[in-house]
mmCIF file of C-alpha atoms and ligand atoms in Angstrom:
data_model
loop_
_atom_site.group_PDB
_atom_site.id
_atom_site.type_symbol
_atom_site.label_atom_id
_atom_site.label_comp_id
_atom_site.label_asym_id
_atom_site.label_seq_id
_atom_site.Cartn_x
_atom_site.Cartn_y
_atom_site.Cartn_z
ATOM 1 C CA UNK A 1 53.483 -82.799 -59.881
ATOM 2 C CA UNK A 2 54.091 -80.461 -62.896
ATOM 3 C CA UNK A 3 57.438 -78.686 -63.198
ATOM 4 C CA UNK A 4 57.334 -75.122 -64.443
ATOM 5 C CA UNK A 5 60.231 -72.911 -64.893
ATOM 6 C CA UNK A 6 58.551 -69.296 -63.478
ATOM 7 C CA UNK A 7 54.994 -69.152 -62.065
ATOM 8 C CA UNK A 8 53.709 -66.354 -61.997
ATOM 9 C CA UNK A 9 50.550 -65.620 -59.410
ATOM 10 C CA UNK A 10 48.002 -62.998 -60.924
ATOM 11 C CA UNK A 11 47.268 -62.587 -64.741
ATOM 12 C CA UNK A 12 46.860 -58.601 -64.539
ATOM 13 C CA UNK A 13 49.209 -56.006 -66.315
ATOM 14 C CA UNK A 14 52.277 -56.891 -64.414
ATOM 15 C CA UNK A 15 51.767 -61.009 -64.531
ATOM 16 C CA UNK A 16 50.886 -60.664 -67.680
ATOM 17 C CA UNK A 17 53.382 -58.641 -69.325
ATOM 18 C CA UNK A 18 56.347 -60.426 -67.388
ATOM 19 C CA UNK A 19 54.787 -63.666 -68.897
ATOM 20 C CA UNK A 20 55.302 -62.464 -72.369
ATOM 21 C CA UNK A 21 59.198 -61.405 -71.325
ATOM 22 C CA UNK A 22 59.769 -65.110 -69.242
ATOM 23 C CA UNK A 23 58.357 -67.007 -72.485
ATOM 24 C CA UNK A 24 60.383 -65.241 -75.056
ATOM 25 C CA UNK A 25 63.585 -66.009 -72.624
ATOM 26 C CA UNK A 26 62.851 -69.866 -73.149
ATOM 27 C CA UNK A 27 61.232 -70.223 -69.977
ATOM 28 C CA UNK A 28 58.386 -72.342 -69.324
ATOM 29 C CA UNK A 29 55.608 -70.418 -67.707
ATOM 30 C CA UNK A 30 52.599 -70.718 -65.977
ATOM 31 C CA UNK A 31 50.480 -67.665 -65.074
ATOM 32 C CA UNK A 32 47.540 -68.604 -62.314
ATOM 33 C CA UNK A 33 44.455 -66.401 -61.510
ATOM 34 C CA UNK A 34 41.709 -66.809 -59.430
ATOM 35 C CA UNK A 35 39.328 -65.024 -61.495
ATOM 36 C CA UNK A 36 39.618 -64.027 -65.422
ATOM 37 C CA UNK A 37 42.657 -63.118 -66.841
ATOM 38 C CA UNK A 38 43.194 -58.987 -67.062
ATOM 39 C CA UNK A 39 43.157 -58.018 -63.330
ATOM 40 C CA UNK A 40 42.475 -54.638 -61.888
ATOM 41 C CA UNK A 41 42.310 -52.792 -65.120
ATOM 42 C CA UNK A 42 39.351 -54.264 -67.225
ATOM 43 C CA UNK A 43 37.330 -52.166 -64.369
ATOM 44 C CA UNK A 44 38.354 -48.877 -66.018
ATOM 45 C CA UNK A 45 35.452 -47.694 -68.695
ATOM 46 C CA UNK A 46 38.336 -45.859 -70.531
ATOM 47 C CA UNK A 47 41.839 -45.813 -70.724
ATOM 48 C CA UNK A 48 43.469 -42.796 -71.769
ATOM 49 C CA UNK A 49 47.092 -42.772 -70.057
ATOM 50 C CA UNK A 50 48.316 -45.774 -71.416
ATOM 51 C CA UNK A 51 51.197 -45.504 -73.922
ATOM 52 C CA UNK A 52 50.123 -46.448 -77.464
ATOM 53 C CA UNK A 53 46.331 -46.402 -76.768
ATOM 54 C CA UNK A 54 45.252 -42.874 -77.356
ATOM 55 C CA UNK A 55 41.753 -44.243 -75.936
ATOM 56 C CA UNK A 56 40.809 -47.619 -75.040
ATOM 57 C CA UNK A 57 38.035 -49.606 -72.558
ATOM 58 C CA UNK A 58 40.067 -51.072 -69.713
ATOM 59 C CA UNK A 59 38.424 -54.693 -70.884
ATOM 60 C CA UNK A 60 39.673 -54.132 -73.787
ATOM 61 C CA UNK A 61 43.426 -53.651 -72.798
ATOM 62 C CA UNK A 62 43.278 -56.544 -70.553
ATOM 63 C CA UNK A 63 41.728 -58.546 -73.240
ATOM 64 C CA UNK A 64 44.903 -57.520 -75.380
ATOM 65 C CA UNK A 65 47.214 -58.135 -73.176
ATOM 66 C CA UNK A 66 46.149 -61.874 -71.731
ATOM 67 C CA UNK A 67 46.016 -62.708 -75.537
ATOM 68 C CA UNK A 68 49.758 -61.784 -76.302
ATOM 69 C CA UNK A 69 50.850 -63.217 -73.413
ATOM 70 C CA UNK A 70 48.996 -66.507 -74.792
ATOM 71 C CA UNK A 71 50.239 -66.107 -78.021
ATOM 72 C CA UNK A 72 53.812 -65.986 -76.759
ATOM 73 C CA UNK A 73 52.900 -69.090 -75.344
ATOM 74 C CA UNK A 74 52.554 -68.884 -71.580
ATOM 75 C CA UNK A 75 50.184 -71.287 -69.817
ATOM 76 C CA UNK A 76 47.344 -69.132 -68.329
ATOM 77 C CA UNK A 77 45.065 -71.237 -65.473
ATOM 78 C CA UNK A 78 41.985 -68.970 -64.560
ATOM 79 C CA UNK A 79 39.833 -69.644 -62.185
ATOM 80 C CA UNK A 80 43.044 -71.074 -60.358
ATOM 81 C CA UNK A 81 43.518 -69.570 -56.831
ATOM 82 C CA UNK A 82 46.728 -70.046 -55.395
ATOM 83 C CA UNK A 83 46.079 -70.944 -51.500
ATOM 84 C CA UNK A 84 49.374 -71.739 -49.942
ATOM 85 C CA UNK A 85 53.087 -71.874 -51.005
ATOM 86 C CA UNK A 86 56.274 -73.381 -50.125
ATOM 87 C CA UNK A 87 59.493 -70.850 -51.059
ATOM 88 C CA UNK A 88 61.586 -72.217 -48.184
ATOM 89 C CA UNK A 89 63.949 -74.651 -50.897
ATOM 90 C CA UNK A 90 65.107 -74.566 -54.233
ATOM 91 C CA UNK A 91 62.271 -75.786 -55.800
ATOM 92 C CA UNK A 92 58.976 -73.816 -54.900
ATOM 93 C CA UNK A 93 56.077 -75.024 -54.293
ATOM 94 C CA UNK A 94 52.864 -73.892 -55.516
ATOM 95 C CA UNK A 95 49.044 -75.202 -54.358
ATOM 96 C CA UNK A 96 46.066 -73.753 -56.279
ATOM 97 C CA UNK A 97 42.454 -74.836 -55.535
ATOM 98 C CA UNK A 98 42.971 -77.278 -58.645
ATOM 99 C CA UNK A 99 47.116 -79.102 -58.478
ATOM 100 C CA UNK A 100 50.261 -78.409 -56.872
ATOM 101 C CA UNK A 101 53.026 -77.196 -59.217
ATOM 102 C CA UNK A 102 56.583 -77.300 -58.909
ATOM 103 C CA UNK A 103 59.162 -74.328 -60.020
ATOM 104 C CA UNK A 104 62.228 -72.390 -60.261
ATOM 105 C CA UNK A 105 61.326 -68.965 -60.170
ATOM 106 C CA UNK A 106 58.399 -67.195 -58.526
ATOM 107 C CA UNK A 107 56.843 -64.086 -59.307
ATOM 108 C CA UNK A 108 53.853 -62.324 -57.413
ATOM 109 C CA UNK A 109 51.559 -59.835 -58.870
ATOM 110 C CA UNK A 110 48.939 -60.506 -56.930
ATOM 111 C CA UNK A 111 47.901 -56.464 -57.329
ATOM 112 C CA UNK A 112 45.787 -54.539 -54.414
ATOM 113 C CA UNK A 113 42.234 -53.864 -53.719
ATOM 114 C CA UNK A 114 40.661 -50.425 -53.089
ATOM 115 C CA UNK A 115 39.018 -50.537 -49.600
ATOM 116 C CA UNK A 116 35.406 -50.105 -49.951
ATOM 117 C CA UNK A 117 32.770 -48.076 -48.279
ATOM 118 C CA UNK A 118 30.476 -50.450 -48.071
ATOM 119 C CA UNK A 119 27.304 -48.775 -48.244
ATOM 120 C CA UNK A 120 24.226 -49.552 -51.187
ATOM 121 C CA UNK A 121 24.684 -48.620 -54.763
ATOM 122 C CA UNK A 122 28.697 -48.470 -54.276
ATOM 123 C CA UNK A 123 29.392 -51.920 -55.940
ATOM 124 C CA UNK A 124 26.166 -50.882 -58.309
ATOM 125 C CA UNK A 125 27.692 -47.629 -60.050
ATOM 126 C CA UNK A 126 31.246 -48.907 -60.196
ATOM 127 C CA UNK A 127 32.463 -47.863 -63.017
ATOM 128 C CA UNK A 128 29.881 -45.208 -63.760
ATOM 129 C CA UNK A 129 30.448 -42.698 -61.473
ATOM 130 C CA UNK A 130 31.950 -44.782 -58.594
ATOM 131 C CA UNK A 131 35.809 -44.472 -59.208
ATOM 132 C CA UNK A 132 38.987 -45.513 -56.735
ATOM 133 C CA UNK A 133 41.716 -43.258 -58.942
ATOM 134 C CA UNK A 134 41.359 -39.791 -59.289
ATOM 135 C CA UNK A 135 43.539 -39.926 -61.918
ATOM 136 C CA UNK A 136 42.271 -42.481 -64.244
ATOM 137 C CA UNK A 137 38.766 -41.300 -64.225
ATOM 138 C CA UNK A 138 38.478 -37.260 -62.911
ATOM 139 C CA UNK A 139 38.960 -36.328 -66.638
ATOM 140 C CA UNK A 140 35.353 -37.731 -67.437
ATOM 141 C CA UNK A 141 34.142 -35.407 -64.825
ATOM 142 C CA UNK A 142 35.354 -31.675 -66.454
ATOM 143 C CA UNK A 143 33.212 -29.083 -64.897
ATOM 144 C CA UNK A 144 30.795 -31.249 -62.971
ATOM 145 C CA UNK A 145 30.374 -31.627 -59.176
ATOM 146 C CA UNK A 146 32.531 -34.732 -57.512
ATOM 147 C CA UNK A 147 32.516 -36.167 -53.941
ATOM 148 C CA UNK A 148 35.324 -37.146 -52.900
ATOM 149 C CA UNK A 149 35.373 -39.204 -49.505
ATOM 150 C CA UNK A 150 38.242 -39.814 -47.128
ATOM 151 C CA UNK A 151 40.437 -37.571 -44.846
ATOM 152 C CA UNK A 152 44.049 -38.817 -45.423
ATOM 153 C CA UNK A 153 47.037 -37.888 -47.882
ATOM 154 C CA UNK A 154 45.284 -39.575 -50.632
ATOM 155 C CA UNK A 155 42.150 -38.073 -50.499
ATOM 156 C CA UNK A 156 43.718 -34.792 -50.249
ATOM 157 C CA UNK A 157 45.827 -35.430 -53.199
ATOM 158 C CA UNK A 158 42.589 -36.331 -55.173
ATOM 159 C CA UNK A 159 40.703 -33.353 -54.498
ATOM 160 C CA UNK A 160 43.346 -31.123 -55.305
ATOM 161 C CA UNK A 161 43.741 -32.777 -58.338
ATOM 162 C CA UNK A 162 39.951 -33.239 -59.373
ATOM 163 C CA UNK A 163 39.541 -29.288 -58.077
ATOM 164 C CA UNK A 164 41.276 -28.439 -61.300
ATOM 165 C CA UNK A 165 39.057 -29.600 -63.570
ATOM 166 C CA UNK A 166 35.529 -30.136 -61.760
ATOM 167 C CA UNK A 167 33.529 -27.207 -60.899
ATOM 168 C CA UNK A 168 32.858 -28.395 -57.135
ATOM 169 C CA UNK A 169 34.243 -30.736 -55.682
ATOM 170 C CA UNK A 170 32.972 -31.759 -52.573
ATOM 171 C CA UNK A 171 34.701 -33.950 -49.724
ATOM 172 C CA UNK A 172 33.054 -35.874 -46.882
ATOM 173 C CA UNK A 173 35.228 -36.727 -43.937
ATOM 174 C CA UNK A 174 33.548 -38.509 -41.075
ATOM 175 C CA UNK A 175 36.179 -37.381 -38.430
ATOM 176 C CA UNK A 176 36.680 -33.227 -38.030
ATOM 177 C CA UNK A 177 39.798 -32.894 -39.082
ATOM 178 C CA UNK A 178 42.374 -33.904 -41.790
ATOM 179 C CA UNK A 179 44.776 -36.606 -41.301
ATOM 180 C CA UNK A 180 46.929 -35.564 -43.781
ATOM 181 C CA UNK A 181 50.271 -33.229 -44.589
ATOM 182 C CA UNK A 182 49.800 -29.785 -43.783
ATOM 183 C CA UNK A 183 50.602 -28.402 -47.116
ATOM 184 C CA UNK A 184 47.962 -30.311 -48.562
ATOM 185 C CA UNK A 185 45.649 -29.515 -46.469
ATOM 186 C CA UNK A 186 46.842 -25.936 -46.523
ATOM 187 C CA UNK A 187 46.561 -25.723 -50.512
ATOM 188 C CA UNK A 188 42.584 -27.068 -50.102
ATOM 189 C CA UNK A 189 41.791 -24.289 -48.039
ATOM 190 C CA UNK A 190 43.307 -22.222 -50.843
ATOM 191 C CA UNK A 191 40.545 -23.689 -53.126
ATOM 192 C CA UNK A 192 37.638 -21.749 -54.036
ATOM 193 C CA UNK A 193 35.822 -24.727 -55.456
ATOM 194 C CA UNK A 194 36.151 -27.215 -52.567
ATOM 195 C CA UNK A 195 33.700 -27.381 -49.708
ATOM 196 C CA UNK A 196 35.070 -29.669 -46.864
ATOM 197 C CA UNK A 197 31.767 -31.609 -45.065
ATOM 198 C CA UNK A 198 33.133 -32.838 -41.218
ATOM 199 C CA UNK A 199 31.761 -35.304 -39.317
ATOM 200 C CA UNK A 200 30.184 -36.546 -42.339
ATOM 201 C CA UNK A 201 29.135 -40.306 -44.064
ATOM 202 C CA UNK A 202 28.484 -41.470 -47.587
ATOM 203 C CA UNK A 203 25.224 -43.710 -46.624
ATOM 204 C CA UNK A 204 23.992 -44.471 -49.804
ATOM 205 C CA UNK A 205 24.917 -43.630 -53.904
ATOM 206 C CA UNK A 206 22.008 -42.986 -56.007
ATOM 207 C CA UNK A 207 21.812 -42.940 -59.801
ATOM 208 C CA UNK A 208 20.248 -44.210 -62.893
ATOM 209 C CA UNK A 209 23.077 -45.348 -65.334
ATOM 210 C CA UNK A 210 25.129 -42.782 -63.901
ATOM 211 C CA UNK A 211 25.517 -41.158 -59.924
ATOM 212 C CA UNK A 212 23.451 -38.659 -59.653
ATOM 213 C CA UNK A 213 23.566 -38.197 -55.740
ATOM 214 C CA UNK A 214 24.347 -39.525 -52.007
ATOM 215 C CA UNK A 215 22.284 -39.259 -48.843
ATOM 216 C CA UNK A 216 24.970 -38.259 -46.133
ATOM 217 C CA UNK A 217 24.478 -38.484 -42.382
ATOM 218 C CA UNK A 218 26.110 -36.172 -40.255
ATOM 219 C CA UNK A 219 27.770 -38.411 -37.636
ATOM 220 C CA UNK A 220 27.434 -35.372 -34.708
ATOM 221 C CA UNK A 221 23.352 -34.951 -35.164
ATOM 222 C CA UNK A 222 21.972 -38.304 -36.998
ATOM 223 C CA UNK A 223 20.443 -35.863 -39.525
ATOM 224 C CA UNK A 224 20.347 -37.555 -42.906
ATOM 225 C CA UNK A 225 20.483 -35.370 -46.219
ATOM 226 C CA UNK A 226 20.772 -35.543 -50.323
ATOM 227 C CA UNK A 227 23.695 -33.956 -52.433
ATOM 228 C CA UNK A 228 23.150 -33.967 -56.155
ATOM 229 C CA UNK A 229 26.742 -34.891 -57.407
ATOM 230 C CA UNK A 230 27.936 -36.689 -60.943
ATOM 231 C CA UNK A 231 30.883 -38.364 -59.344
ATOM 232 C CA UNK A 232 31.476 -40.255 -55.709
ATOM 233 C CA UNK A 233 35.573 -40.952 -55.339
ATOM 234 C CA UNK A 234 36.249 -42.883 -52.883
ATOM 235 C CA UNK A 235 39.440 -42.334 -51.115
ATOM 236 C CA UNK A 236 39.537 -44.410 -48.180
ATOM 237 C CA UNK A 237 43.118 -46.144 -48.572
ATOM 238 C CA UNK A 238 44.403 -49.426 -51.008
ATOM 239 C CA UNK A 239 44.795 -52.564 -48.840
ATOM 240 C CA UNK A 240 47.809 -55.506 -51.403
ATOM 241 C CA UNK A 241 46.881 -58.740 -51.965
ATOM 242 C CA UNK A 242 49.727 -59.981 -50.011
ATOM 243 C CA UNK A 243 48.763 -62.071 -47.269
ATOM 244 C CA UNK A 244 50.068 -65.504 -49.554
ATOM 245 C CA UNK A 245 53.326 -64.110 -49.944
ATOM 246 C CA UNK A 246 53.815 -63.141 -46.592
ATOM 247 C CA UNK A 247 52.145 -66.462 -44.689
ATOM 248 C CA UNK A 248 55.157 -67.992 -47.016
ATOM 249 C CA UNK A 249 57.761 -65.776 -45.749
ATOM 250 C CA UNK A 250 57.884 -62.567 -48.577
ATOM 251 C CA UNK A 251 58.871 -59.661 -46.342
ATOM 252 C CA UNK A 252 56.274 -56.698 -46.636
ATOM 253 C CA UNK A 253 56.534 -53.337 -45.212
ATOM 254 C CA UNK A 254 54.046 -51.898 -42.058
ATOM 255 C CA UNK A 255 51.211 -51.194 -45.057
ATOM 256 C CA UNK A 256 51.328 -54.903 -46.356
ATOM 257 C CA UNK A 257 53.309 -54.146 -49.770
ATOM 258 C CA UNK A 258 56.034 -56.703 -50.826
ATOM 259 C CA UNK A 259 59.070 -54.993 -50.176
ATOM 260 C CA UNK A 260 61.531 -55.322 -53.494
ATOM 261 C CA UNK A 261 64.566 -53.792 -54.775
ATOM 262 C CA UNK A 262 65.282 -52.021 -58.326
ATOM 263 C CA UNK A 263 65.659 -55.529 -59.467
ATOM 264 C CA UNK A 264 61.773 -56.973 -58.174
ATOM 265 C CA UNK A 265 63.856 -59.373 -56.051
ATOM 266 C CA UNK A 266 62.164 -60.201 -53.049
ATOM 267 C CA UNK A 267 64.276 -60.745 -49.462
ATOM 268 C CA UNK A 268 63.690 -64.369 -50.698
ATOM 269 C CA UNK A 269 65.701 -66.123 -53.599
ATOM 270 C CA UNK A 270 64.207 -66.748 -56.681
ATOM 271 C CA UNK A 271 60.649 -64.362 -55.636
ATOM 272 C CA UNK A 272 59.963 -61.579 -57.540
ATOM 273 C CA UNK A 273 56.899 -59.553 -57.247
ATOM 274 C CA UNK A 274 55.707 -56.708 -59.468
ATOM 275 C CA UNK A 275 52.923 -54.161 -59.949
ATOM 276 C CA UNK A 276 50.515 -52.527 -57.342
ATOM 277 C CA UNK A 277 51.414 -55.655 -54.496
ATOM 278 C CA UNK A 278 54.670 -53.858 -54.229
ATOM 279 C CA UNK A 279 56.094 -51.102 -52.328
ATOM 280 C CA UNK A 280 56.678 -49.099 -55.314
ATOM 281 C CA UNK A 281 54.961 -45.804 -55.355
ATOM 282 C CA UNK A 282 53.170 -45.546 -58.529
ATOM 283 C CA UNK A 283 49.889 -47.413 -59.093
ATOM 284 C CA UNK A 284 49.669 -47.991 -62.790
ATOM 285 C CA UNK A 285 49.499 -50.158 -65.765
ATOM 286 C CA UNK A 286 52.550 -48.530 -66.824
ATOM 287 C CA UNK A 287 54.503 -49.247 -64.094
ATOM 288 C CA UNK A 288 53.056 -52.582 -63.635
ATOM 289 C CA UNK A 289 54.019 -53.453 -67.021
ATOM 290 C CA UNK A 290 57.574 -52.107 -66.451
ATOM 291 C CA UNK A 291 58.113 -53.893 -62.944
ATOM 292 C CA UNK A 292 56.512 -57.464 -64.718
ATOM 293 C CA UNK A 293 59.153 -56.855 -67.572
ATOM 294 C CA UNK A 294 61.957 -56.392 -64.966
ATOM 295 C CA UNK A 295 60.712 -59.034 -62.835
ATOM 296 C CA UNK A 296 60.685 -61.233 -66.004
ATOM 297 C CA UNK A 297 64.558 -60.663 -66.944
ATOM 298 C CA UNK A 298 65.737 -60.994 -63.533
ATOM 299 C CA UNK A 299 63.879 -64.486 -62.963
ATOM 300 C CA UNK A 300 65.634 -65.835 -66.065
ATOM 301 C CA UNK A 301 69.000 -64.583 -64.839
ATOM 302 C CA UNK A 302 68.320 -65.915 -61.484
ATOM 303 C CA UNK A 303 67.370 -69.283 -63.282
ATOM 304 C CA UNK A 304 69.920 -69.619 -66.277
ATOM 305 C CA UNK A 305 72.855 -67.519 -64.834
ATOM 306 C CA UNK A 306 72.937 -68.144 -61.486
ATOM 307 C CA UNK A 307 76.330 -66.680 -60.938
ATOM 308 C CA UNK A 308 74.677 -63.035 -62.155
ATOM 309 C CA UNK A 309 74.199 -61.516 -58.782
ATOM 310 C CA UNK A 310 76.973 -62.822 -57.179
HETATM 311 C C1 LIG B 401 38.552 -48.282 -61.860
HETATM 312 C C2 LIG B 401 40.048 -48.233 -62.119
HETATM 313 C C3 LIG B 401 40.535 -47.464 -63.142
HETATM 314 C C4 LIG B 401 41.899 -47.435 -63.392
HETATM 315 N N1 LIG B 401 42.330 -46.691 -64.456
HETATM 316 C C5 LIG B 401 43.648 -46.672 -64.750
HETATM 317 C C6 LIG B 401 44.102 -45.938 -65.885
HETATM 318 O O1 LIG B 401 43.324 -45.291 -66.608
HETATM 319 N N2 LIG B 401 45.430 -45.973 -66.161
HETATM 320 C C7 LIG B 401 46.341 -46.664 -65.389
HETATM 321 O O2 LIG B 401 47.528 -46.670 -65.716
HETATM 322 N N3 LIG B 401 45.932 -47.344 -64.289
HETATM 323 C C8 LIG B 401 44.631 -47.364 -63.951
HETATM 324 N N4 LIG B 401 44.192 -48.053 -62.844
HETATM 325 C C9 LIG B 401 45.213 -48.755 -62.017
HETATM 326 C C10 LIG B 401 45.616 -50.094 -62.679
HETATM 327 O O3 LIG B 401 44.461 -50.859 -62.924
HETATM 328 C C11 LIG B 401 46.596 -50.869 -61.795
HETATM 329 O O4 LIG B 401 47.703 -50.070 -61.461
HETATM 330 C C12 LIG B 401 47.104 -52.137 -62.517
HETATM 331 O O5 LIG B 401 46.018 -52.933 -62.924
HETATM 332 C C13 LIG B 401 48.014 -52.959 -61.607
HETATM 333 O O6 LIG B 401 48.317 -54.177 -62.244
HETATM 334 P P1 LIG B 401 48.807 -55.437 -61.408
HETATM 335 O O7 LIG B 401 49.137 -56.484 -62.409
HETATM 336 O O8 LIG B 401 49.827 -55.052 -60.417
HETATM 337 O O9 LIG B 401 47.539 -55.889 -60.539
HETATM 338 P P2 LIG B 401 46.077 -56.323 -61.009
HETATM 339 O O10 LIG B 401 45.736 -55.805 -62.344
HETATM 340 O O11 LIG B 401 45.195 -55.986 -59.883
HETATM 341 O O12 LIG B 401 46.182 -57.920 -61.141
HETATM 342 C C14 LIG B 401 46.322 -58.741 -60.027
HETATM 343 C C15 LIG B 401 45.723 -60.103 -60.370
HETATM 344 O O13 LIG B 401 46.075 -61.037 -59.355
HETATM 345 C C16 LIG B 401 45.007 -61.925 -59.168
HETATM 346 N N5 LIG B 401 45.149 -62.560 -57.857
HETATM 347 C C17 LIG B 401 45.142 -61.973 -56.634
HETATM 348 N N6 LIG B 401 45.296 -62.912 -55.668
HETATM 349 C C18 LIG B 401 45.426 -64.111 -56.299
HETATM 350 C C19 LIG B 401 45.612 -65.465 -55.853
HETATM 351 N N7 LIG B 401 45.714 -65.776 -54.570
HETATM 352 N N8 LIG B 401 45.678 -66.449 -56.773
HETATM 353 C C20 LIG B 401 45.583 -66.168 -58.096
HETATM 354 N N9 LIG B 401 45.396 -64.915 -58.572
HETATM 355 C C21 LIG B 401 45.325 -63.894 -57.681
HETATM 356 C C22 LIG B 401 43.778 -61.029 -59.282
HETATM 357 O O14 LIG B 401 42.618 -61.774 -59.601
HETATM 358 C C23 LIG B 401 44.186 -60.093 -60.414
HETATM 359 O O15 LIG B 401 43.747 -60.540 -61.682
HETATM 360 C C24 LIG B 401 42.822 -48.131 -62.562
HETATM 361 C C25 LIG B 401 42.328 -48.902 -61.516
HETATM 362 C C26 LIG B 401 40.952 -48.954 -61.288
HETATM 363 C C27 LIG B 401 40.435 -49.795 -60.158
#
């Protein structure tokens, strides 16, 4: 069985970035992922929020990032699911679809998926003119007309954000009501450019190289009709890829994320977890980066000075 110091499950902003840290501390490192190296944010056709990078492709970021975190010298596996792990002793145990590992230290940034809609073209026009963040991509949509579709707090919070700089925005909720805060849904009533659609489903996105429109069923009637619309958001809730961590006994809260405190210390010693698998509120490559770098530092305290929490 190979012995590793940290392993670190998910090669995305936050595995990544607290691979770079764990190496440069003198600690051996393997980072696994079960596809390519990059995670979440290679889907992004532009980055524009990310400090340093006044404008650049979400592959390209990722492709910077897994190459310093190579260069450091961590070990990065692709292709390498982890399927089951064994945190209960000292030494954790880690089982990929390949080898079982050995190590001191584990950290999880396993990220989150967007739930999907599920309906044609979706998986077709991701990326151009299907988005999941409101705030990574509504600035490519300035004055156009957006869909938005979903009926809780997040939904809410993206059309109030895209209503500031679309001309229209549009939302489709197939219940007929809100299930969201009142003051949000107080402040889209407020809006003069947002036209709430009840009892209303997204059954297909249309386009060419971009959206160009839905057909939408009202749910009361069975009528189908077409919307002419640039951008379809969808809004329908963020599900973490936590299900390993918990089968292995990583607490999570009632949504699923890995509960951690300021330190990324799990309720289990020596398990870290950073980035968008956590229950920290912000969903970015920034914060990703910062809670891998944390993450990162604590492992090696946890490791080399054990005596540091006590
Ligand atoms: C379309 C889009 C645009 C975005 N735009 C921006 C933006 O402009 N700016 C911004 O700051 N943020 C943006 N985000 C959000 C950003 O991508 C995430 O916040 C960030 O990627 C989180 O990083 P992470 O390392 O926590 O998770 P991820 O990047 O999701 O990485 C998790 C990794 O874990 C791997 N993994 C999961 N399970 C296993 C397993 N069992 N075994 C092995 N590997 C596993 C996955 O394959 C993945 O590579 C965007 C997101 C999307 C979807």
């Amino acid at each position: 069985m190979e012995n590793w110091d940290v392993i670190i499950v998910g090669a995305g902003s936050a595995g990544l970035s607290a691979g770079v840290y764990t190496v440069r501390s003198g600690l051996k490192t393997l980072i696994l992922d079960e596809k390519l190296p990059g995670g979440t944010i290679a889907d992004a056709s532009i980055v524009v929020n990310y400090p340093g990078f006044a404008e650049i492709s979400g592959g390209d970021l990722a492709e910077k990032m897994t190459s310093h975190a190579r260069k450091a010298g961590a070990a990065i596996h692709d292709l390498e699911a982890v399927t089951e792990l064994n945190l209960a002793s000292e030494n954790k145990i880690v089982k990929t679809s390949r080898a079982t590992y050995e190590a001191k230290a584990i950290i999880f940034s396993t990220g989150s998926h967007y739930r999907e809609i599920g309906v044609k073209g979706e998986k077709e026009f991701r990326g151009r003119g299907v988005s999941y963040c409101g705030v990574c991509d509504g600035p490519f949509f300035k004055d156009k007309r957006v869909l938005v579709i979903g009926g809780g707090n997040t939904a809410c919070i993206t059309t109030l954000y895209l209503s500031g700089l679309a001309s229209q925005v549009i939302v489709t909720h197939r219940r007929h009501a809100f299930r969201a805060e009142e003051s949000l849904v107080s402040d889209i009533s407020a809006k003069n450019n947002v036209t709430v659609m009840w009892n209303t489903e997204v059954q297909e996105i249309k386009g060419d190289k971009q959206v160009k429109a839905v057909t939408l069923l009202d749910n009361l009637t069975g009528k189908t009709s077409e919307l002419s619309v640039d951008a379809v958001f969808v809004q329908i809730g963020e599900a973490p890829n936590s299900q390993l961590a918990k089968a292995a006994g990583v607490e999570t809260d009632e949504h699923g994320y890995i509960k951690v405190d300021a330190h990324q210390q799990t309720n289990l010693p020596g398990v870290f977890a950073a980035g968008d698998v956590t229950n920290q509120p912000v969903k970015q490559v920034g914060t990703a980066v910062g809670q891998g770098i944390t993450a990162a530092l604590e492992a090696y305290s946890f490791i080399r000075r054990p005596y540091y929490r006590k």
